Amino acid sequence: MKATIAILLSMILGSPALAATYVYVSNADDGEIATYTLQADGSLKPGQRIKAEKLVMPMAVSPDKRFLIAAVRSKPYQAYSYRIDPGSGELKLVGTGPLAESFPYISLDHSGRFLFGASYGANLISVNRVAADGRIGLPFQVVPTARNAHSIRIDNSNHFVLVAHLGTDQVFQFLFDEKTGRLTANTPPVLQLKQGTGPRHLVVSQDNRFIYVLNELTGTVTTLALDPGTGLLRELDSVSVLPPETKLVPGMPRGAVGTPGANQAPRNTDNDIWAADIHTTPDGKFLYISERTSSTPGAFSVDPRPVTVSNCTPWDLERNASGLGAGA
């Protein structure tokens, strides 16, 4: 099985009687989505494998856990919508809808009515409507932003949308209209981070006060304070996700998936830092990060006093963790 790029995405069904955790893995080169059930001992029980299209990559689960949406990064760019069986976790295709571009990252607002996408290769973001049956409508807003838009997330209040740009070391700040689904630039529209950091993915703290940004090129996590009234960000601190003995050096932006030279910088990259993904536990106490060159995952506890990761300690660093993050 070819699975050069795999994205793990889990969901927990809300019904106590049917509570279960299902894991969905997109196998880009095979064009398939694999379904697994998480067992009590932490192992995964294989289930259904469903065909999508080659270069199926980012996925998102609707807030009500009824639908899984997967984006295909080969032309014609489309979103595949699947209904999730609450008893088995199996997927049934509902339909497909057009996407504005090739997206390494998609996400939904908290109502589940709008789908956001960030395009690394086309330097833009877009918004599509999501119908009640999970089908994706035409993109109704496309916004040119800056080089290498890599991820797009909404805050917990459903009012502010944030977009990490790896190529310009910026986080774009948008206001979100819950009724129309449209985005407008905040004032100021951009938070500039340190040159060469390469912000890639971001997560929102449980209390909605902080944003944690994983920087691909330096292997650091930057903590940003989120103003609940304005949606504006303020940088607080950064911490390395790499062990002290690392021999890796800061990396460079790479090509977009599906283009010539994808994931290759114009030089030897064997020792480049290449941080991949970041997730937080539901209780907000831990952050999990992966780094691809060393195939290393790391975990951080979040200090509840300053509520940053400045005093966090990486633990359980292990080898052989490739596949935890996707390509650009």
Coordinates of C-alpha atoms in Angstrom, one line a residue:
M1 CA 0.0 0.0 0.0
K2 CA 1.3 3.4 -0.9
A3 CA 0.8 5.9 1.9
T4 CA 3.5 8.5 1.5
I5 CA 1.3 11.1 3.2
A6 CA -1.1 10.1 6.0
I7 CA -3.2 12.3 8.1
L8 CA -4.7 11.0 11.3
L9 CA -7.9 12.4 12.5
S10 CA -10.0 11.0 15.4
M11 CA -13.5 11.6 16.6
I12 CA -15.5 10.7 19.7
L13 CA -19.2 10.0 19.3
G14 CA -21.3 11.9 21.9
S15 CA -23.9 9.3 22.7
P16 CA -22.9 7.4 25.9
A17 CA -24.5 4.3 24.7
L18 CA -22.5 4.3 21.4
A19 CA -19.4 6.1 22.7
A20 CA -16.4 5.1 20.5
T21 CA -13.4 6.7 19.0
Y22 CA -12.8 6.2 15.2
V23 CA -9.6 7.2 13.4
Y24 CA -9.5 8.1 9.7
V25 CA -6.3 8.0 7.7
S26 CA -6.1 9.5 4.3
N27 CA -3.6 7.6 2.0
A28 CA -2.7 10.1 -0.6
D29 CA -1.1 8.0 -3.3
D30 CA -3.7 5.2 -3.0
G31 CA -6.5 7.7 -3.1
E32 CA -8.2 6.0 -0.2
I33 CA -9.4 6.7 3.3
A34 CA -8.9 4.0 5.9
T35 CA -11.2 3.6 9.0
Y36 CA -10.0 2.3 12.3
T37 CA -11.6 1.8 15.8
L38 CA -9.5 2.8 18.8
Q39 CA -9.4 -0.1 21.3
A40 CA -9.2 0.1 25.1
D41 CA -5.5 -0.9 25.0
G42 CA -4.6 1.9 22.6
S43 CA -4.4 -0.3 19.5
L44 CA -6.3 0.3 16.3
K45 CA -8.7 -2.2 14.8
P46 CA -8.8 -1.9 11.0
G47 CA -12.1 -1.4 9.3
Q48 CA -13.5 -0.1 6.1
R49 CA -11.3 1.3 3.3
I50 CA -13.1 3.6 1.0
K51 CA -12.0 5.0 -2.4
A52 CA -11.8 8.8 -2.9
E53 CA -9.2 10.1 -5.5
K54 CA -5.4 10.2 -5.6
L55 CA -3.9 12.9 -3.4
V56 CA -6.7 12.9 -1.0
M57 CA -5.2 14.6 2.0
P58 CA -6.7 17.0 4.6
M59 CA -9.8 16.0 6.4
A60 CA -12.3 17.6 8.8
V61 CA -15.1 16.2 10.9
S62 CA -18.3 18.3 11.3
P63 CA -19.0 19.6 14.9
D64 CA -22.0 17.3 15.2
K65 CA -19.8 14.3 14.2
R66 CA -22.2 13.4 11.4
F67 CA -19.9 14.1 8.4
L68 CA -16.3 13.7 7.4
I69 CA -15.0 16.0 4.6
A70 CA -11.9 15.2 2.7
A71 CA -10.1 17.4 0.2
V72 CA -8.5 16.0 -3.0
R73 CA -5.3 17.9 -4.2
S74 CA -5.3 16.7 -7.8
K75 CA -7.3 18.4 -10.5
P76 CA -10.2 18.9 -10.5
Y77 CA -9.9 20.0 -6.8
Q78 CA -12.8 18.6 -4.9
A79 CA -14.2 18.0 -1.4
Y80 CA -15.6 14.6 -0.8
S81 CA -18.4 14.5 1.9
Y82 CA -19.1 11.2 3.8
R83 CA -21.8 10.4 6.2
I84 CA -20.4 8.7 9.4
D85 CA -22.3 5.7 10.7
P86 CA -22.6 6.4 14.4
G87 CA -22.5 2.7 15.3
S88 CA -19.6 1.5 13.2
G89 CA -17.7 4.6 12.1
E90 CA -18.0 3.5 8.5
L91 CA -18.2 6.2 5.8
K92 CA -20.8 6.5 3.0
L93 CA -20.3 9.0 0.2
V94 CA -22.8 11.8 0.2
G95 CA -21.4 13.8 -2.7
T96 CA -18.6 16.0 -3.9
G97 CA -18.2 19.7 -4.3
P98 CA -15.6 22.0 -6.0
L99 CA -12.7 23.6 -4.2
A100 CA -11.0 26.8 -5.3
E101 CA -7.5 25.4 -5.2
S102 CA -5.2 22.6 -3.8
F103 CA -5.5 22.8 0.0
P104 CA -3.1 21.2 2.5
Y105 CA -5.6 22.2 5.2
I106 CA -9.3 22.5 5.6
S107 CA -11.5 23.2 8.7
L108 CA -15.1 24.0 9.6
D109 CA -16.7 26.8 11.6
H110 CA -18.4 25.7 14.8
S111 CA -21.8 25.6 13.2
G112 CA -20.6 23.2 10.5
R113 CA -22.2 25.4 7.8
F114 CA -18.9 26.8 6.3
L115 CA -15.7 25.1 5.1
F116 CA -12.4 27.0 5.2
G117 CA -9.4 26.1 3.0
A118 CA -5.8 27.4 2.9
S119 CA -3.7 27.0 -0.3
Y120 CA 0.0 26.7 0.1
G121 CA 0.8 26.8 -3.6
A122 CA -1.8 29.4 -4.6
N123 CA -1.3 31.7 -1.6
L124 CA -5.0 32.2 -0.8
I125 CA -7.8 31.1 1.4
S126 CA -11.4 30.4 0.5
V127 CA -14.9 29.6 2.0
N128 CA -17.5 27.1 0.8
R129 CA -21.0 26.6 2.2
V130 CA -21.9 23.2 3.6
A131 CA -25.4 22.0 3.1
A132 CA -27.5 20.2 5.8
D133 CA -26.7 16.9 4.1
G134 CA -23.0 17.5 4.2
R135 CA -22.5 18.4 0.5
I136 CA -20.1 21.2 -0.3
G137 CA -21.3 24.1 -2.4
L138 CA -19.3 26.4 -4.7
P139 CA -16.6 28.5 -3.1
F140 CA -18.3 31.9 -2.6
Q141 CA -15.3 33.8 -1.2
V142 CA -11.6 33.6 -2.3
V143 CA -9.1 35.8 -0.6
P144 CA -5.5 36.3 -1.9
T145 CA -3.2 36.5 1.2
A146 CA 0.5 35.8 1.2
R147 CA 3.1 33.2 0.4
N148 CA 2.4 29.6 1.5
A149 CA -0.8 29.8 3.4
H150 CA -0.7 26.5 5.4
S151 CA -3.5 26.3 7.9
I152 CA -6.8 28.0 8.7
R153 CA -8.6 27.8 12.0
I154 CA -11.5 29.5 13.8
D155 CA -11.4 30.5 17.5
N156 CA -13.8 28.9 20.0
S157 CA -16.2 31.9 19.9
N158 CA -16.7 31.4 16.2
H159 CA -15.9 35.0 15.5
F160 CA -12.2 35.1 14.5
V161 CA -10.3 33.2 11.8
L162 CA -6.5 32.8 11.9
V163 CA -4.3 31.7 9.0
A164 CA -0.7 30.6 9.3
H165 CA 1.6 31.6 6.4
L166 CA 4.8 29.6 6.3
G167 CA 6.5 31.6 3.5
T168 CA 6.1 35.1 5.1
D169 CA 6.3 34.2 8.8
Q170 CA 2.8 35.7 9.4
V171 CA -0.5 34.9 11.0
F172 CA -3.4 36.6 9.2
Q173 CA -6.3 37.8 11.3
F174 CA -9.9 37.8 10.0
L175 CA -13.3 38.6 11.4
F176 CA -16.0 36.0 10.7
D177 CA -19.6 36.7 10.0
E178 CA -21.6 33.7 11.3
K179 CA -24.7 34.6 9.3
T180 CA -23.1 35.0 5.8
G181 CA -19.9 33.1 6.3
R182 CA -17.8 35.9 4.9
L183 CA -14.4 36.9 6.2
T184 CA -13.1 40.5 6.5
A185 CA -9.6 41.6 7.5
N186 CA -9.1 42.6 11.1
T187 CA -7.2 45.7 12.0
P188 CA -4.3 45.2 11.8
P189 CA -4.7 42.3 9.4
V190 CA -1.4 40.5 10.1
L191 CA 0.7 39.5 13.1
Q192 CA 4.4 39.3 12.0
L193 CA 6.5 36.6 13.6
K194 CA 10.3 36.3 13.7
Q195 CA 11.9 35.9 10.2
G196 CA 12.6 32.3 9.2
T197 CA 10.3 30.6 11.7
G198 CA 7.7 29.3 9.2
P199 CA 4.4 29.1 11.0
R200 CA 2.7 26.0 9.8
H201 CA -0.2 24.8 12.0
L202 CA -2.0 26.3 15.0
V203 CA -4.4 25.2 17.7
V204 CA -6.7 27.1 20.1
S205 CA -6.5 26.7 23.9
Q206 CA -9.5 25.2 25.6
D207 CA -10.4 28.5 27.3
N208 CA -9.9 30.4 24.0
R209 CA -7.3 32.8 25.5
F210 CA -4.2 31.4 23.6
I211 CA -3.1 30.2 20.2
Y212 CA -0.3 27.8 19.9
V213 CA 1.6 28.0 16.6
L214 CA 4.0 25.2 15.4
N215 CA 6.8 26.7 13.3
E216 CA 8.0 24.2 10.6
L217 CA 11.4 25.7 9.9
T218 CA 12.7 26.2 13.5
G219 CA 10.9 23.5 15.3
T220 CA 9.4 25.8 17.9
V221 CA 6.0 26.4 19.4
T222 CA 5.0 30.1 19.7
T223 CA 2.3 31.1 22.2
L224 CA 0.0 33.9 21.2
A225 CA -2.5 35.7 23.4
L226 CA -5.9 36.1 21.8
D227 CA -7.9 39.3 22.6
P228 CA -11.5 38.0 23.2
G229 CA -13.0 41.3 22.1
T230 CA -11.0 42.2 19.0
G231 CA -9.6 38.8 17.9
L232 CA -6.1 40.3 17.7
L233 CA -3.0 38.3 18.6
R234 CA 0.0 39.2 20.7
E235 CA 3.2 37.1 20.8
L236 CA 4.1 35.9 24.3
D237 CA 7.0 33.3 24.1
S238 CA 8.4 30.4 22.2
V239 CA 9.8 27.0 23.1
S240 CA 11.7 24.4 21.1
V241 CA 10.1 21.1 20.4
L242 CA 13.5 19.4 19.7
P243 CA 15.6 17.6 22.2
P244 CA 18.7 19.5 23.4
E245 CA 21.1 17.1 21.6
T246 CA 19.6 17.6 18.2
K247 CA 21.9 18.2 15.2
L248 CA 19.1 19.6 13.0
V249 CA 19.4 23.1 11.6
P250 CA 16.7 25.6 10.6
G251 CA 15.0 24.6 7.3
M252 CA 13.6 26.4 4.3
P253 CA 10.1 26.5 2.7
R254 CA 9.5 23.6 0.4
G255 CA 7.3 23.1 -2.7
A256 CA 3.6 22.4 -2.7
V257 CA 2.3 18.8 -3.0
G258 CA 1.5 18.0 -6.6
T259 CA 4.1 20.4 -8.1
P260 CA 7.6 19.6 -9.5
G261 CA 10.1 19.4 -6.6
A262 CA 7.4 19.0 -4.0
N263 CA 8.8 19.0 -0.4
Q264 CA 12.3 19.7 -1.7
A265 CA 14.2 22.9 -0.9
P266 CA 17.0 24.0 -3.4
R267 CA 19.7 22.3 -1.3
N268 CA 20.4 19.2 0.8
T269 CA 17.7 18.9 3.4
D270 CA 18.8 15.9 5.3
N271 CA 19.5 17.9 8.5
D272 CA 16.8 20.4 8.1
I273 CA 14.2 20.9 10.8
W274 CA 10.8 19.9 9.3
A275 CA 8.2 20.2 12.0
A276 CA 4.8 18.8 10.9
D277 CA 1.8 18.9 13.2
I278 CA 0.4 20.1 16.5
H279 CA -2.6 18.9 18.5
T280 CA -4.0 19.6 22.0
T281 CA -5.8 17.1 24.3
P282 CA -9.5 17.8 25.0
D283 CA -8.7 19.0 28.5
G284 CA -6.1 21.5 27.2
K285 CA -3.3 20.1 29.5
F286 CA -1.0 18.7 26.8
L287 CA 0.3 19.6 23.3
Y288 CA 1.5 16.9 20.9
I289 CA 4.0 17.8 18.1
S290 CA 5.8 15.9 15.4
E291 CA 9.0 16.5 13.6
R292 CA 9.6 14.6 10.3
T293 CA 13.4 14.7 9.6
S294 CA 14.1 12.9 12.9
S295 CA 10.8 11.0 12.9
T296 CA 10.2 12.3 16.4
P297 CA 7.0 13.0 18.3
G298 CA 7.1 15.2 21.4
A299 CA 4.6 16.0 24.2
F300 CA 4.4 19.2 26.3
S301 CA 2.5 19.9 29.5
V302 CA 0.9 23.3 29.5
D303 CA 1.8 25.4 32.6
P304 CA -1.6 26.5 34.1
R305 CA -0.1 29.6 35.8
P306 CA 1.0 31.6 32.8
V307 CA -0.9 29.3 30.5
T308 CA 1.9 29.1 28.0
V309 CA 4.4 26.5 27.0
S310 CA 7.4 28.5 28.3
N311 CA 7.8 26.1 31.2
C312 CA 6.8 23.0 29.5
T313 CA 9.0 19.9 29.3
P314 CA 9.1 17.5 26.3
W315 CA 8.7 13.9 27.3
D316 CA 8.4 10.5 25.7
L317 CA 10.4 11.5 22.7
E318 CA 10.5 8.4 20.5
R319 CA 11.7 7.4 17.0
N320 CA 9.7 6.0 14.1
A321 CA 6.9 8.6 14.0
S322 CA 6.8 9.3 10.3
G323 CA 3.4 9.9 8.9
L324 CA 2.1 12.0 11.8
G325 CA 2.1 15.1 9.6
A326 CA 1.3 15.9 6.0
G327 CA 3.3 17.5 3.3
A328 CA 2.8 21.1 2.3

